[in-house]
Short mmCIF file of C-alpha atoms in Angstrom, two decimals:
data_model
loop_
_atom_site.label_atom_id
_atom_site.label_comp_id
_atom_site.label_asym_id
_atom_site.label_seq_id
_atom_site.Cartn_x
_atom_site.Cartn_y
_atom_site.Cartn_z
CA MET T 10 89.05 39.47 14.90
CA ARG T 11 92.22 41.44 15.38
CA CYS T 12 92.89 43.16 18.73
CA PRO T 13 92.83 46.92 18.19
CA LEU T 14 95.73 47.38 20.68
CA CYS T 15 98.21 44.61 19.92
CA SER T 16 96.96 43.21 16.57
CA ASN T 17 96.75 39.72 17.90
CA LEU T 18 94.20 37.49 16.05
CA GLU T 19 93.38 35.30 19.03
CA ASN T 20 90.63 36.34 21.32
CA ARG T 21 87.57 35.04 23.02
CA VAL T 22 84.02 36.20 23.08
CA LEU T 23 82.84 37.21 26.61
CA GLU T 24 79.31 38.23 25.86
CA SER T 25 77.02 38.32 22.85
CA ARG T 26 73.67 40.15 22.51
CA ALA T 27 71.29 41.33 19.81
CA ALA T 28 71.63 44.97 18.89
CA ASP T 29 69.96 47.45 16.55
CA GLY T 30 66.54 45.83 16.91
CA GLY T 31 67.99 42.38 16.14
CA HIS T 32 69.70 43.51 12.96
CA SER T 33 73.18 43.11 14.40
CA VAL T 34 75.02 41.25 17.16
CA ARG T 35 77.16 43.05 19.72
CA ARG T 36 80.08 40.98 21.08
CA ARG T 37 82.46 41.84 23.97
CA ARG T 38 85.81 40.22 23.26
CA GLU T 39 89.02 39.81 25.22
CA CYS T 40 92.50 39.54 23.60
CA LEU T 41 94.23 36.25 24.50
CA ASN T 42 97.76 37.79 24.24
CA PRO T 43 98.96 37.45 27.83
CA ALA T 44 100.77 40.78 27.58
CA CYS T 45 97.61 42.56 26.43
CA GLY T 46 94.29 41.17 27.59
CA HIS T 47 92.49 44.21 26.10
CA ARG T 48 88.70 44.05 26.04
CA PHE T 49 86.82 45.49 23.12
CA THR T 50 83.43 45.44 21.40
CA THR T 51 82.64 44.35 17.93
CA TYR T 52 79.38 44.35 15.84
CA GLU T 53 78.31 41.79 13.39
CA ARG T 54 75.80 42.77 10.74
CA ILE T 55 74.40 41.08 7.65
CA ASP T 56 76.03 42.40 4.52
CA THR T 57 73.04 43.52 2.46
CA VAL T 58 72.93 44.30 -1.26
CA PRO T 59 72.88 48.08 -1.79
CA ILE T 60 69.65 49.80 -2.59
CA THR T 61 69.57 52.38 -5.51
CA ILE T 62 67.02 55.17 -5.34
CA LEU T 63 65.51 56.41 -8.56
CA LYS T 64 64.93 60.15 -8.16
CA ARG T 65 62.00 61.98 -9.82
CA ASP T 66 64.51 63.74 -12.27
CA GLY T 67 65.90 60.35 -13.36
CA ARG T 68 69.07 60.44 -11.33
CA ARG T 69 70.18 57.39 -9.30
CA GLU T 70 71.68 57.50 -5.86
CA SER T 71 72.51 55.16 -3.07
CA PHE T 72 69.94 54.78 -0.27
CA ASP T 73 70.78 56.99 2.70
CA ARG T 74 68.74 56.39 5.84
CA ASN T 75 69.97 59.72 7.13
CA LYS T 76 67.82 61.50 4.49
CA ILE T 77 64.73 59.85 5.92
CA ILE T 78 65.71 60.71 9.46
CA SER T 79 66.40 64.37 8.46
CA GLY T 80 63.10 64.72 6.60
CA LEU T 81 61.13 63.08 9.50
CA GLN T 82 62.85 65.40 12.08
CA ARG T 83 61.78 68.41 10.17
CA ALA T 84 58.20 67.13 9.89
CA CYS T 85 58.13 66.11 13.55
CA ASP T 86 59.61 69.39 14.88
CA LYS T 87 57.49 70.63 17.94
CA THR T 88 55.26 67.50 17.84
CA SER T 89 54.96 64.76 20.36
CA LEU T 90 57.07 62.35 18.33
CA SER T 91 60.48 61.45 19.83
CA PHE T 92 63.67 60.68 18.11
CA ASP T 93 63.28 57.12 18.98
CA GLN T 94 60.03 57.01 16.97
CA VAL T 95 61.74 58.70 14.03
CA GLU T 96 64.44 56.02 14.21
CA GLU T 97 61.84 53.28 14.47
CA ILE T 98 60.04 54.53 11.36
CA THR T 99 63.37 54.77 9.48
CA SER T 100 64.19 51.24 10.47
CA LEU T 101 60.82 49.92 9.43
CA VAL T 102 61.05 51.57 6.04
CA GLU T 103 64.62 50.32 5.52
CA ALA T 104 63.60 46.73 6.38
CA THR T 105 60.73 46.88 3.92
CA LEU T 106 63.09 48.17 1.21
CA GLN T 107 65.59 45.40 2.03
CA LYS T 108 62.95 42.78 1.56
CA MET T 109 61.95 44.08 -1.94
CA ALA T 110 63.36 41.98 -4.87
CA ASN T 111 63.84 45.15 -6.93
CA ARG T 112 66.88 47.02 -5.81
CA ASP T 113 66.05 50.05 -7.92
CA ILE T 114 63.32 51.72 -5.83
CA PRO T 115 61.58 55.05 -6.89
CA SER T 116 61.89 57.79 -4.24
CA THR T 117 58.07 58.16 -4.40
CA GLU T 118 57.76 54.55 -3.02
CA ILE T 119 60.03 55.52 -0.10
CA GLY T 120 57.88 58.57 0.61
CA GLU T 121 54.67 56.57 0.54
CA LEU T 122 56.25 54.06 3.05
CA VAL T 123 57.26 56.89 5.47
CA LEU T 124 53.70 58.36 5.17
CA GLN T 125 52.08 55.02 5.96
CA HIS T 126 53.94 54.74 9.26
CA LEU T 127 53.66 58.50 10.16
CA ARG T 128 49.97 58.82 9.74
CA SER T 129 49.02 56.53 12.62
CA LEU T 130 51.51 58.38 14.91
CA ASN T 131 50.90 62.14 14.35
CA GLU T 132 48.60 63.93 11.92
CA VAL T 133 50.56 67.19 11.96
CA ALA T 134 53.87 65.48 11.17
CA TYR T 135 52.03 63.49 8.48
CA ILE T 136 50.74 66.65 6.78
CA ARG T 137 54.09 68.35 7.01
CA PHE T 138 56.01 65.44 5.49
CA ALA T 139 53.36 65.04 2.79
CA SER T 140 53.59 68.74 1.96
CA VAL T 141 57.32 68.36 1.17
CA TYR T 142 57.10 64.86 -0.30
CA SER T 143 54.15 65.77 -2.56
CA GLN T 144 55.59 69.25 -3.33
CA PHE T 145 52.45 71.18 -2.31
CA GLN T 146 52.11 74.45 -4.15
CA SER T 147 49.00 75.98 -2.70
CA ILE T 148 46.70 75.94 0.19
CA GLN T 149 44.29 73.78 -1.95
CA ASP T 150 46.86 71.03 -1.76
CA PHE T 151 46.76 71.06 2.00
CA MET T 152 42.96 71.06 1.96
CA VAL T 153 42.87 68.05 -0.29
CA ILE T 154 45.00 65.92 2.07
CA VAL T 155 43.15 67.11 5.14
CA ARG T 156 39.86 66.15 3.52
CA GLN T 157 41.32 62.69 2.63
CA MET T 158 42.38 62.22 6.21
CA GLN T 159 38.93 63.11 7.50
CA THR T 160 37.10 60.72 5.27
CA SER T 161 39.36 57.68 5.20
CA PRO T 162 39.28 54.90 7.78
CA GLU T 163 42.83 55.45 8.90
CA ALA T 164 41.91 58.97 10.11
CA GLU T 165 42.04 57.55 13.67
CA THR T 166 45.38 58.95 15.05
CA GLU T 167 46.89 59.83 18.31
CA GLY T 168 48.27 63.31 17.17
#
């Protein structure tokens, strides 16, 4: 690893620890150039194969976790869910996608994964996310999902 100040390639690791929920390693390093001695941080992550999302209209685009975060933040606005919980849901969904053998994943599958995690945390956020994801057009669409929530076993939620 090259020192960011003097570009020396020789350094030593002072400390290593897991970061990002165990998906990366954070290392504190010290440059071994006697004239420098700069301390800096590096992160080591597994290089994953990119995931391609198949949109409803047939387009393909690269997976972007920020889109999930953005959608969840809108759905969770003024609810009891924290940003940390939004991040956790996003990380769980992303980890599930990384484990899939197929790298071309329909956007509908991502929406379903988000809903699975969201339902047990907050009913209001679940309905909000479902209304956008499922493209609700009428009050009937809302009533159908509320009835499903009332009659299915997972209806036990904290929200």
